[in-house]
Structure formats: structure tokens, C-alpha cells
Short mmCIF file of C-alpha atoms and ligand atoms in Angstrom, two decimals:
data_model
loop_
_atom_site.label_atom_id
_atom_site.label_comp_id
_atom_site.label_asym_id
_atom_site.label_seq_id
_atom_site.Cartn_x
_atom_site.Cartn_y
_atom_site.Cartn_z
CA UNK A 1 0.00 0.00 0.00
CA UNK A 2 1.27 3.47 -0.84
CA UNK A 3 0.34 6.16 1.60
CA UNK A 4 2.59 9.16 1.25
CA UNK A 5 0.74 12.36 2.19
CA UNK A 6 1.13 15.01 -0.51
CA UNK A 7 2.98 18.03 0.80
CA UNK A 8 1.46 21.34 -0.06
CA UNK A 9 -2.08 20.17 -0.65
CA UNK A 10 -3.67 21.04 2.68
CA UNK A 11 -4.49 24.71 2.00
CA UNK A 12 -6.35 23.76 -1.16
CA UNK A 13 -8.18 20.98 0.65
CA UNK A 14 -9.53 23.33 3.29
CA UNK A 15 -10.40 26.04 0.73
CA UNK A 16 -12.28 23.59 -1.41
CA UNK A 17 -14.14 22.11 1.50
CA UNK A 18 -15.30 25.52 2.65
CA UNK A 19 -16.98 26.02 -0.69
CA UNK A 20 -18.66 22.64 -0.93
CA UNK A 21 -22.40 22.59 -0.49
CA UNK A 22 -23.43 19.15 0.64
CA UNK A 23 -26.44 18.32 -1.42
CA UNK A 24 -27.67 14.90 -2.24
CA UNK A 25 -29.55 14.90 -5.47
CA UNK A 26 -30.35 12.20 -7.90
CA UNK A 27 -27.37 12.86 -10.14
CA UNK A 28 -25.83 9.42 -9.83
CA UNK A 29 -27.11 8.65 -13.31
CA UNK A 30 -24.82 11.30 -14.76
CA UNK A 31 -22.13 10.14 -17.13
CA UNK A 32 -19.68 12.98 -17.19
CA UNK A 33 -16.56 11.10 -18.32
CA UNK A 34 -16.11 9.59 -21.78
CA UNK A 35 -17.93 6.27 -22.11
CA UNK A 36 -17.49 3.46 -24.63
CA UNK A 37 -19.55 4.55 -27.62
CA UNK A 38 -20.15 7.98 -26.05
CA UNK A 39 -16.96 10.00 -26.58
CA UNK A 40 -16.64 13.61 -25.57
CA UNK A 41 -14.67 16.74 -26.17
CA UNK A 42 -12.86 17.90 -23.04
CA UNK A 43 -11.87 21.57 -23.05
CA UNK A 44 -8.54 22.15 -21.34
CA UNK A 45 -8.86 25.34 -19.35
CA UNK A 46 -5.88 27.48 -18.45
CA UNK A 47 -5.21 30.45 -16.23
CA UNK A 48 -8.38 32.44 -15.46
CA UNK A 49 -10.52 30.50 -17.91
CA UNK A 50 -13.08 29.35 -15.32
CA UNK A 51 -15.45 31.97 -16.74
CA UNK A 52 -15.76 29.80 -19.86
CA UNK A 53 -17.38 26.92 -17.97
CA UNK A 54 -20.99 28.21 -18.18
CA UNK A 55 -20.57 28.85 -21.93
CA UNK A 56 -19.26 25.31 -22.38
CA UNK A 57 -21.81 23.59 -20.15
CA UNK A 58 -24.67 25.33 -21.95
CA UNK A 59 -23.42 23.73 -25.17
CA UNK A 60 -23.19 20.17 -23.95
CA UNK A 61 -19.70 19.97 -22.42
CA UNK A 62 -19.61 17.22 -19.78
CA UNK A 63 -16.19 17.72 -18.22
CA UNK A 64 -13.11 19.94 -18.28
CA UNK A 65 -9.38 19.38 -17.80
CA UNK A 66 -6.69 21.66 -16.41
CA UNK A 67 -3.06 21.24 -15.40
CA UNK A 68 -2.95 20.05 -11.79
CA UNK A 69 -0.42 22.71 -10.82
CA UNK A 70 -2.88 25.46 -11.80
CA UNK A 71 -5.26 24.17 -9.12
CA UNK A 72 -3.17 25.68 -6.36
CA UNK A 73 -3.14 29.30 -7.52
CA UNK A 74 -6.34 29.19 -9.59
CA UNK A 75 -8.62 26.84 -7.56
CA UNK A 76 -11.71 28.20 -9.32
CA UNK A 77 -10.75 25.88 -12.18
CA UNK A 78 -11.53 22.90 -9.92
CA UNK A 79 -14.99 23.86 -8.70
CA UNK A 80 -17.19 22.94 -11.67
CA UNK A 81 -18.02 19.61 -10.04
CA UNK A 82 -20.11 21.74 -7.64
CA UNK A 83 -21.73 23.84 -10.38
CA UNK A 84 -25.13 23.45 -11.92
CA UNK A 85 -24.99 21.51 -14.13
CA UNK A 86 -22.00 19.72 -12.61
CA UNK A 87 -19.01 18.94 -14.80
CA UNK A 88 -16.45 16.16 -14.47
CA UNK A 89 -12.83 17.18 -13.91
CA UNK A 90 -9.40 15.87 -14.93
CA UNK A 91 -6.32 17.51 -13.41
CA UNK A 92 -3.30 16.62 -15.53
CA UNK A 93 -0.25 15.95 -13.32
CA UNK A 94 2.05 17.06 -16.20
CA UNK A 95 4.82 14.88 -14.77
CA UNK A 96 6.66 15.06 -18.10
CA UNK A 97 7.78 18.53 -16.99
CA UNK A 98 10.19 16.66 -14.69
CA UNK A 99 12.14 15.92 -17.88
CA UNK A 100 12.97 19.62 -18.21
CA UNK A 101 15.61 21.62 -16.31
CA UNK A 102 14.01 23.30 -13.25
CA UNK A 103 14.29 26.75 -14.84
CA UNK A 104 11.89 25.64 -17.59
CA UNK A 105 9.28 24.28 -15.18
CA UNK A 106 6.55 26.60 -13.92
CA UNK A 107 7.12 27.66 -10.31
CA UNK A 108 3.70 26.24 -9.36
CA UNK A 109 4.78 22.88 -10.78
CA UNK A 110 8.08 23.01 -8.88
CA UNK A 111 6.06 23.55 -5.69
CA UNK A 112 4.36 20.17 -6.09
CA UNK A 113 5.88 17.26 -4.17
CA UNK A 114 7.01 15.64 -7.43
CA UNK A 115 8.06 18.81 -9.25
CA UNK A 116 11.07 20.00 -7.32
CA UNK A 117 13.95 17.78 -8.49
CA UNK A 118 17.07 19.82 -9.14
CA UNK A 119 18.00 18.16 -12.43
CA UNK A 120 16.05 17.07 -15.51
CA UNK A 121 14.87 13.49 -15.15
CA UNK A 122 15.63 11.17 -18.05
CA UNK A 123 13.42 8.06 -17.73
CA UNK A 124 15.63 6.24 -20.24
CA UNK A 125 18.81 6.56 -18.18
CA UNK A 126 18.26 7.95 -14.70
CA UNK A 127 17.40 5.84 -11.67
CA UNK A 128 15.29 6.78 -8.68
CA UNK A 129 15.04 5.12 -5.28
CA UNK A 130 12.09 2.94 -4.35
CA UNK A 131 10.97 5.64 -1.93
CA UNK A 132 11.06 8.28 -4.70
CA UNK A 133 9.11 5.94 -6.97
CA UNK A 134 6.45 5.36 -4.32
CA UNK A 135 6.16 9.09 -3.73
CA UNK A 136 5.88 9.85 -7.45
CA UNK A 137 2.99 7.43 -7.78
CA UNK A 138 1.17 8.33 -4.58
CA UNK A 139 1.70 12.09 -4.70
CA UNK A 140 0.43 12.51 -8.25
CA UNK A 141 -2.78 10.63 -7.49
CA UNK A 142 -3.31 12.02 -3.98
CA UNK A 143 -2.87 15.60 -5.21
CA UNK A 144 -5.42 15.06 -8.00
CA UNK A 145 -7.93 13.59 -5.56
CA UNK A 146 -7.44 16.32 -2.96
CA UNK A 147 -7.82 19.02 -5.60
CA UNK A 148 -11.18 17.56 -6.66
CA UNK A 149 -10.49 15.58 -9.84
CA UNK A 150 -13.08 12.97 -10.81
CA UNK A 151 -11.01 11.44 -13.64
CA UNK A 152 -7.50 10.66 -12.38
CA UNK A 153 -4.41 10.29 -14.60
CA UNK A 154 -1.32 8.16 -13.98
CA UNK A 155 2.12 9.84 -13.86
CA UNK A 156 3.96 9.73 -17.17
CA UNK A 157 6.95 10.83 -19.21
CA UNK A 158 7.40 11.38 -22.91
CA UNK A 159 9.30 8.26 -23.86
CA UNK A 160 9.75 5.57 -26.48
CA UNK A 161 8.96 2.05 -27.59
CA UNK A 162 8.07 -1.03 -25.62
CA UNK A 163 11.21 -2.65 -24.22
CA UNK A 164 13.11 0.59 -23.74
CA UNK A 165 14.04 1.49 -20.21
CA UNK A 166 11.95 4.67 -20.26
CA UNK A 167 8.80 2.87 -21.41
CA UNK A 168 9.21 0.05 -18.91
CA UNK A 169 9.55 2.69 -16.19
CA UNK A 170 6.32 4.41 -17.29
CA UNK A 171 4.47 1.08 -17.42
CA UNK A 172 5.63 0.36 -13.85
CA UNK A 173 4.35 3.78 -12.83
CA UNK A 174 0.96 3.06 -14.41
CA UNK A 175 0.63 -0.37 -12.77
CA UNK A 176 1.62 0.99 -9.37
CA UNK A 177 -0.79 3.89 -9.80
CA UNK A 178 -3.59 1.41 -10.40
CA UNK A 179 -2.65 -0.48 -7.21
CA UNK A 180 -2.60 2.78 -5.24
CA UNK A 181 -5.96 3.82 -6.71
CA UNK A 182 -7.45 0.50 -5.61
CA UNK A 183 -5.83 0.32 -2.16
CA UNK A 184 -6.93 3.87 -1.30
CA UNK A 185 -10.46 3.23 -2.58
CA UNK A 186 -10.09 6.28 -4.78
CA UNK A 187 -13.00 5.23 -6.93
CA UNK A 188 -15.40 6.14 -4.12
CA UNK A 189 -16.57 9.76 -4.07
CA UNK A 190 -15.76 11.77 -0.96
CA UNK A 191 -18.48 11.84 1.72
CA UNK A 192 -18.59 15.60 1.20
CA UNK A 193 -18.81 15.48 -2.57
CA UNK A 194 -21.88 17.08 -4.00
CA UNK A 195 -21.51 14.81 -6.96
CA UNK A 196 -21.78 11.08 -6.20
CA UNK A 197 -19.69 10.34 -9.25
CA UNK A 198 -17.30 7.40 -9.02
CA UNK A 199 -13.75 8.44 -9.75
CA UNK A 200 -11.97 6.68 -12.59
CA UNK A 201 -8.29 6.15 -13.35
CA UNK A 202 -6.97 6.51 -16.89
CA UNK A 203 -3.45 5.49 -17.91
CA UNK A 204 -1.57 8.39 -19.43
CA UNK A 205 0.39 7.29 -22.51
CA UNK A 206 2.92 9.88 -23.69
CA UNK A 207 4.84 8.98 -26.81
CA UNK A 208 8.01 10.54 -28.23
CA UNK A 209 7.71 11.83 -31.77
CA UNK A 210 10.14 9.35 -33.34
CA UNK A 211 7.63 6.55 -32.72
CA UNK A 212 5.20 8.15 -35.17
CA UNK A 213 7.55 6.80 -37.86
CA UNK A 214 6.84 3.21 -36.84
CA UNK A 215 3.24 1.92 -36.83
CA UNK A 216 4.54 -1.54 -35.89
CA UNK A 217 6.14 -0.28 -32.65
CA UNK A 218 3.05 1.78 -31.89
CA UNK A 219 0.83 -1.28 -32.25
CA UNK A 220 3.02 -3.25 -29.84
CA UNK A 221 2.80 -0.36 -27.40
CA UNK A 222 -0.99 -0.24 -27.68
CA UNK A 223 -1.24 -3.98 -27.04
CA UNK A 224 0.83 -3.66 -23.87
CA UNK A 225 -1.18 -0.73 -22.50
CA UNK A 226 -4.38 -2.65 -23.17
CA UNK A 227 -3.25 -5.19 -20.55
CA UNK A 228 -3.60 -2.53 -17.84
CA UNK A 229 -6.91 -2.77 -15.95
CA UNK A 230 -7.55 0.99 -16.07
CA UNK A 231 -10.85 2.62 -17.09
CA UNK A 232 -9.43 4.38 -20.13
CA UNK A 233 -6.40 6.00 -21.80
CA UNK A 234 -5.27 9.62 -21.93
CA UNK A 235 -2.88 9.85 -24.86
CA UNK A 236 -0.28 12.50 -25.61
CA UNK A 237 1.48 12.01 -28.92
CA UNK A 238 4.36 14.39 -29.41
CA UNK A 239 4.16 16.07 -32.83
CA UNK A 240 0.73 14.58 -33.64
CA UNK A 241 -1.18 17.47 -35.19
CA UNK A 242 -2.20 18.84 -38.57
CA UNK A 243 1.44 19.94 -38.98
CA UNK A 244 2.77 16.36 -38.99
CA UNK A 245 3.46 14.41 -42.17
CA UNK A 246 0.61 12.33 -43.62
CA UNK A 247 2.42 9.15 -42.56
CA UNK A 248 2.79 10.38 -39.00
CA UNK A 249 -0.87 11.39 -38.87
CA UNK A 250 -1.92 7.92 -40.07
CA UNK A 251 0.40 6.23 -37.58
CA UNK A 252 -0.80 8.29 -34.62
CA UNK A 253 -4.43 7.78 -35.57
CA UNK A 254 -3.80 4.04 -35.92
CA UNK A 255 -2.34 3.95 -32.41
CA UNK A 256 -5.39 5.70 -30.97
CA UNK A 257 -7.74 3.38 -32.85
CA UNK A 258 -5.79 0.31 -31.70
CA UNK A 259 -6.20 1.44 -28.09
CA UNK A 260 -9.89 2.17 -28.69
CA UNK A 261 -10.36 -1.35 -30.09
CA UNK A 262 -10.15 -2.56 -26.49
CA UNK A 263 -13.60 -1.09 -25.86
CA UNK A 264 -12.46 1.51 -23.33
CA UNK A 265 -12.48 5.30 -23.80
CA UNK A 266 -9.45 6.93 -25.40
CA UNK A 267 -8.75 10.66 -25.11
CA UNK A 268 -6.28 12.27 -27.49
CA UNK A 269 -4.76 15.20 -25.60
CA UNK A 270 -3.51 18.13 -27.66
CA UNK A 271 -4.01 16.86 -31.23
CA UNK A 272 -4.43 20.37 -32.69
CA UNK A 273 -6.80 20.54 -35.65
CA UNK A 274 -6.89 16.74 -35.91
CA UNK A 275 -9.37 16.82 -33.05
CA UNK A 276 -12.53 16.97 -35.17
CA UNK A 277 -11.31 14.05 -37.27
CA UNK A 278 -10.91 12.02 -34.09
CA UNK A 279 -14.29 13.02 -32.65
CA UNK A 280 -16.13 11.91 -35.78
CA UNK A 281 -14.48 8.50 -35.28
CA UNK A 282 -15.62 8.20 -31.64
CA UNK A 283 -12.22 9.04 -30.14
CA UNK A 284 -12.43 11.68 -27.41
CA UNK A 285 -10.18 14.74 -27.47
CA UNK A 286 -8.91 17.41 -25.12
CA UNK A 287 -7.43 20.70 -26.24
CA UNK A 288 -6.86 24.19 -24.94
CA UNK A 289 -9.00 27.26 -25.47
CA UNK A 290 -7.14 29.79 -27.62
CA UNK A 291 -3.79 28.32 -26.50
CA UNK A 292 -2.32 24.91 -25.91
CA UNK A 293 -3.95 23.20 -28.87
CA UNK A 294 -1.00 20.88 -29.47
CA UNK A 295 0.86 18.66 -27.03
CA UNK A 296 4.58 19.17 -26.66
CA UNK A 297 7.16 20.38 -24.20
CA UNK A 298 6.94 24.11 -23.51
CA UNK A 299 9.48 25.77 -25.80
CA UNK A 300 11.41 27.85 -23.35
CA UNK A 301 9.34 29.81 -20.89
CA UNK A 302 8.43 28.09 -17.62
CA UNK A 303 5.06 29.70 -16.98
CA UNK A 304 3.29 28.03 -19.88
CA UNK A 305 1.18 24.97 -20.17
CA UNK A 306 2.25 22.21 -22.59
CA UNK A 307 1.42 24.55 -25.41
CA UNK A 308 4.86 25.64 -26.46
CA UNK A 309 4.39 29.18 -25.19
CA UNK A 310 1.51 31.48 -24.38
CA UNK A 311 0.89 32.91 -27.80
CA UNK A 312 -2.85 32.94 -28.34
CA UNK A 313 -4.68 31.55 -31.30
CA UNK A 314 -8.05 32.35 -32.83
CA UNK A 315 -9.94 29.38 -34.20
CA UNK A 316 -12.34 29.76 -37.13
CA UNK A 317 -14.62 26.78 -37.71
CA UNK A 318 -15.32 27.62 -41.36
CA UNK A 319 -11.60 27.21 -42.13
CA UNK A 320 -11.05 24.36 -39.64
CA UNK A 321 -7.89 26.06 -38.44
CA UNK A 322 -6.54 28.61 -36.00
CA UNK A 323 -4.83 31.90 -36.72
CA UNK A 324 -2.29 33.61 -34.52
CA UNK A 325 -4.04 36.39 -32.60
CA UNK A 326 -3.41 39.68 -34.35
CA UNK A 327 -2.24 38.06 -37.59
CA UNK A 328 -3.28 39.66 -40.85
CA UNK A 329 -4.32 36.28 -42.27
CA UNK A 330 -6.88 35.94 -39.46
CA UNK A 331 -8.31 39.36 -40.26
CA UNK A 332 -8.75 38.30 -43.91
CA UNK A 333 -10.38 35.05 -42.85
CA UNK A 334 -12.99 36.72 -40.61
CA UNK A 335 -13.69 39.37 -43.23
CA UNK A 336 -14.28 36.63 -45.79
CA UNK A 337 -16.45 34.55 -43.47
CA UNK A 338 -18.01 36.35 -40.49
CA UNK A 339 -18.41 34.60 -37.12
CA UNK A 340 -21.76 34.33 -35.40
CA UNK A 341 -20.67 33.79 -31.79
CA UNK A 342 -21.73 37.36 -30.85
CA UNK A 343 -18.71 37.98 -28.64
CA UNK A 344 -17.00 40.34 -31.11
CA UNK A 345 -17.74 42.19 -34.37
CA UNK A 346 -18.63 39.37 -36.77
CA UNK A 347 -16.25 40.37 -39.55
CA UNK A 348 -13.22 40.88 -37.34
CA UNK A 349 -11.28 38.38 -35.21
CA UNK A 350 -11.99 38.50 -31.47
CA UNK A 351 -9.54 40.39 -29.28
CA UNK A 352 -8.49 40.23 -25.63
CA UNK A 353 -11.14 38.59 -23.39
CA UNK A 354 -13.33 37.71 -26.36
CA UNK A 355 -10.64 35.40 -27.79
CA UNK A 356 -11.24 32.47 -25.47
CA UNK A 357 -14.99 33.12 -25.15
CA UNK A 358 -15.19 32.88 -28.94
CA UNK A 359 -13.12 29.67 -28.77
CA UNK A 360 -15.40 28.13 -26.12
CA UNK A 361 -18.59 28.86 -28.06
CA UNK A 362 -17.30 27.88 -31.49
CA UNK A 363 -15.42 24.77 -30.34
CA UNK A 364 -18.30 23.49 -28.19
CA UNK A 365 -20.87 24.03 -30.95
CA UNK A 366 -18.66 22.32 -33.49
CA UNK A 367 -17.83 19.38 -31.20
CA UNK A 368 -21.52 18.83 -30.60
CA UNK A 369 -22.03 18.63 -34.35
CA UNK A 370 -19.06 16.29 -34.81
CA UNK A 371 -20.52 13.84 -32.27
CA UNK A 372 -24.04 13.77 -33.66
CA UNK A 373 -25.07 10.86 -35.89
CA UNK A 374 -23.46 7.75 -37.32
CA UNK A 375 -19.70 7.65 -37.89
CA UNK A 376 -20.10 7.39 -41.68
CA UNK A 377 -22.31 10.47 -41.80
CA UNK A 378 -20.02 12.40 -39.49
CA UNK A 379 -16.97 11.59 -41.61
CA UNK A 380 -18.79 12.78 -44.71
CA UNK A 381 -19.83 15.95 -42.92
CA UNK A 382 -16.23 16.67 -41.95
CA UNK A 383 -14.80 15.99 -45.41
CA UNK A 384 -17.49 18.23 -46.96
CA UNK A 385 -16.70 20.96 -44.41
CA UNK A 386 -13.01 20.54 -45.21
CA UNK A 387 -13.65 20.90 -48.95
CA UNK A 388 -15.58 24.10 -48.33
CA UNK A 389 -12.82 25.32 -46.00
CA UNK A 390 -10.24 24.87 -48.76
CA UNK A 391 -12.31 26.99 -51.15
CA UNK A 392 -12.88 29.70 -48.59
CA UNK A 393 -9.22 29.73 -47.61
CA UNK A 394 -8.14 30.01 -51.23
CA UNK A 395 -10.52 32.92 -51.80
CA UNK A 396 -9.08 34.74 -48.77
CA UNK A 397 -5.47 33.95 -49.56
CA UNK A 398 -4.96 31.81 -46.45
CA UNK A 399 -4.37 28.49 -48.15
CA UNK A 400 -4.93 25.38 -46.07
CA UNK A 401 -6.25 22.01 -47.22
CA UNK A 402 -7.64 20.16 -44.19
CA UNK A 403 -9.25 17.46 -46.34
CA UNK A 404 -5.90 15.73 -47.02
CA UNK A 405 -5.13 15.80 -43.31
CA UNK A 406 -8.40 14.10 -42.39
CA UNK A 407 -8.04 11.52 -45.14
CA UNK A 408 -4.64 10.52 -43.72
CA UNK A 409 -6.23 10.32 -40.28
CA UNK A 410 -9.11 8.12 -41.48
CA UNK A 411 -6.67 5.84 -43.31
CA UNK A 412 -4.74 5.22 -40.11
CA UNK A 413 -7.92 4.51 -38.16
CA UNK A 414 -9.28 2.16 -40.82
CA UNK A 415 -5.98 0.29 -41.04
CA UNK A 416 -5.99 -0.30 -37.31
CA UNK A 417 -9.63 -1.34 -37.24
CA UNK A 418 -9.08 -3.89 -39.98
CA UNK A 419 -5.89 -5.20 -38.38
CA UNK A 420 -3.65 -3.70 -41.04
CA UNK A 421 -1.62 -1.44 -38.81
CA UNK A 422 1.27 -3.84 -38.28
CA UNK A 423 1.76 -4.43 -42.00
CA UNK A 424 2.13 -0.73 -42.83
CA UNK A 425 5.43 -0.06 -41.11
ZN1 ZN B 1 -16.65 34.43 -32.80
#
């Protein structure tokens, strides 16, 4: 049994408990996490974005995610489980930030019990003591529980193929996390929880970019993770976005589909504009609002999320892409195709506080559409939208051809579903 108390979590515990209203209602029928056959889009909210929750909930959002280390200076991000309607909550432990030098980790992350190591941790070469291992497992889960998460994530690092030292280490972490989850009865809601929602544990699978070149190694990895008795998988594929090569997009999509073939929910975290293509294939997604759309290590500054910096982006659903805030191409795009979210002048891109409100409304509306109907119809809808997007983009001089990206994605998914993944690489 692992029972290391998480340092630094007590103030949050008492703050949260002061704000809990103990109400017993008949909400035990709620299904706020992804379910087999009922995927969902999970907005990842960053600093100060708690004001987006009502906009999202009104448009069908069932749960949110945030970095765990934000919960300590921005605890409002963790209180939606007490809202009306209640939302589920994942708090990402972001343990891959341990792989960075301390100066590149956010100070709030360094304040966590597992964030303070003085050197970058290399899971492929470095060793840790049994005590440090036990703490890494217990602290990441205990902190998530104390901060109010309903969907818990195992600690993880961005690492390589099955059989490598780094991957074996991460698999040990995931297995031990499952044992800790069970031994601490973490599935049971707190007595004080307003929401009698059973907690679930997902295995986090973070994959280094070089593996996207090898569908065969990815398939072996998926098969090994499917042996874990967790409720689902939270997947972070480095470099997996619309910017990747067609082969990499197919390989990453095949990996997600192979995991999904086990009948448990799979969430692709940070897949950029690939997210709609995954949703229409019943694979859940999580991405940031106006920042942090793609998973990767933060480029240089420590205060960021996993987004590679804090530069903000403006998404436009008619073009199926984002524009850098303030960019001239974005101005042309909104002039060519006005937005109807009503948070900003329709023919101009949103600015300042309207940027993420626009993102919440547009993304939630679009996700709802992407999840409605049979998979075949939804794929056709997306490819038709992509064809229209290409025309619009060409007319506005902002060329982008999302159709080819989605076709590569669908190919990878189909190959995995028909058992052809291993023969393609
Ligand atoms: Zn708008």
C-alpha cells in the first residue's frame, strides 16, 4: 500500500471544503466522463478561464481538464463539479515537466511534491530510489484527488517504444498507480462530494515523436497498455497534429484506434486541428481554449502549459484552423467569413477577453455537431466541411487544405480497425 501524504495540498483541501455545499440529489445517473460509444470533447482550461465553464456547459460539455499545478493558484478551475450543471474534472499531473531543467518548469509545478527535483529526469537513463518511486505514484494521485479531480491520470513521461528502459519505467508507474488507486479506494466519491460520481483512473500514454515513424512499434505499445486494468487512456502524442506528415498522422491515428479497439475510452490530448477528425471516429479529445492546442514540451518559458508558449490563437470553424491572434491572415479570414458567436464584431477576429470566449462557443458548438449521428455520416460531414474550408481559404489567400489531413487520419484509423496497422510499417 502506498500512503505518502502530498505536501502542499492542505491549503487547497480546506479552501475547497469551505466552498462545498453538501447536497444529495439524484445525479448518480450522470455520465460525465467519456464512455465506450459515447466519446466527448474535453476543453482544457488554463489560467483564469473558469469563466468559460458556463458557456461550455450550456453547449453540452460534460467535463473539463486543467493542469494540476494550476489548481493551487487558480482553484476556481476545480470547482465545476459543484456547479449546476456539474461537470467532471481531470487535473493533468504534467509529470513530463520533470524531464525539463528546473528553470523551464513553472514555479507552481516546482512547488508540487514531485516537481522540485534539481536536475532534468531522463526516464531512459536515470534511476530513482524505491521511496522516490512510491512518492511519485502516490503524490500525483493524492494531489489530483485532494484538488477535486473525478477522472485521475497516472504519472507519465514522454518516452519511447516497448522494451526501452523509459517505457518500462512508465508502465511500472501506471501499474503501481492502479494499485494505489485501488488500495486507497479512490473510486469512491468523498463523503462531502456534492456529486456522487465514481472516480476513474486513466493510464496516461505519452509517446516521443520518433515513434510516429513506426506503426509496428506503436501497435506493440498499444497492445501492452491494453493489458492494464484501467478505465481508459489519456494519450499525448508528441508532434501529432495537422502539422505532422501524412504518414505520421496515419500512424498516430492508428495507435489511438488500436487502443480504442479494447472497448475503453481513449482521449487524445492536444491533437491540434486533428481533433474533429478524431471526434467523428468516436475518439475523445482534449485541447486548450485559444492556447495549448498541441501537445509538446513548452518551448522555453516556464510559466506556460504544454502549449509551447503562451501565444494565443483564434480558431475559425469555417476554415477548420486557427490563426495567430493579431495576424493579418486571421483578419482576412474573418472578413471573408463572419463569425456568429456574438462575442465580437462578426467580420473581425476576437480580441483580448473575447478570444477564449469565442473559442469556447465555437469549439463546443462544433464538437456537438461532430458527435451527432453515425460515424459514416459524421466523416462525410467533416470531409465536406473541409472541402468548403479549402475553397474559402483560397478565396481569402490563407491556403490550407484540411481534407488531405483528415483523409490521412481516417486511413490510419481504418488500417488499425481492420488489423492492417502492423503491415504498414
Ligand atoms: Zn466568434
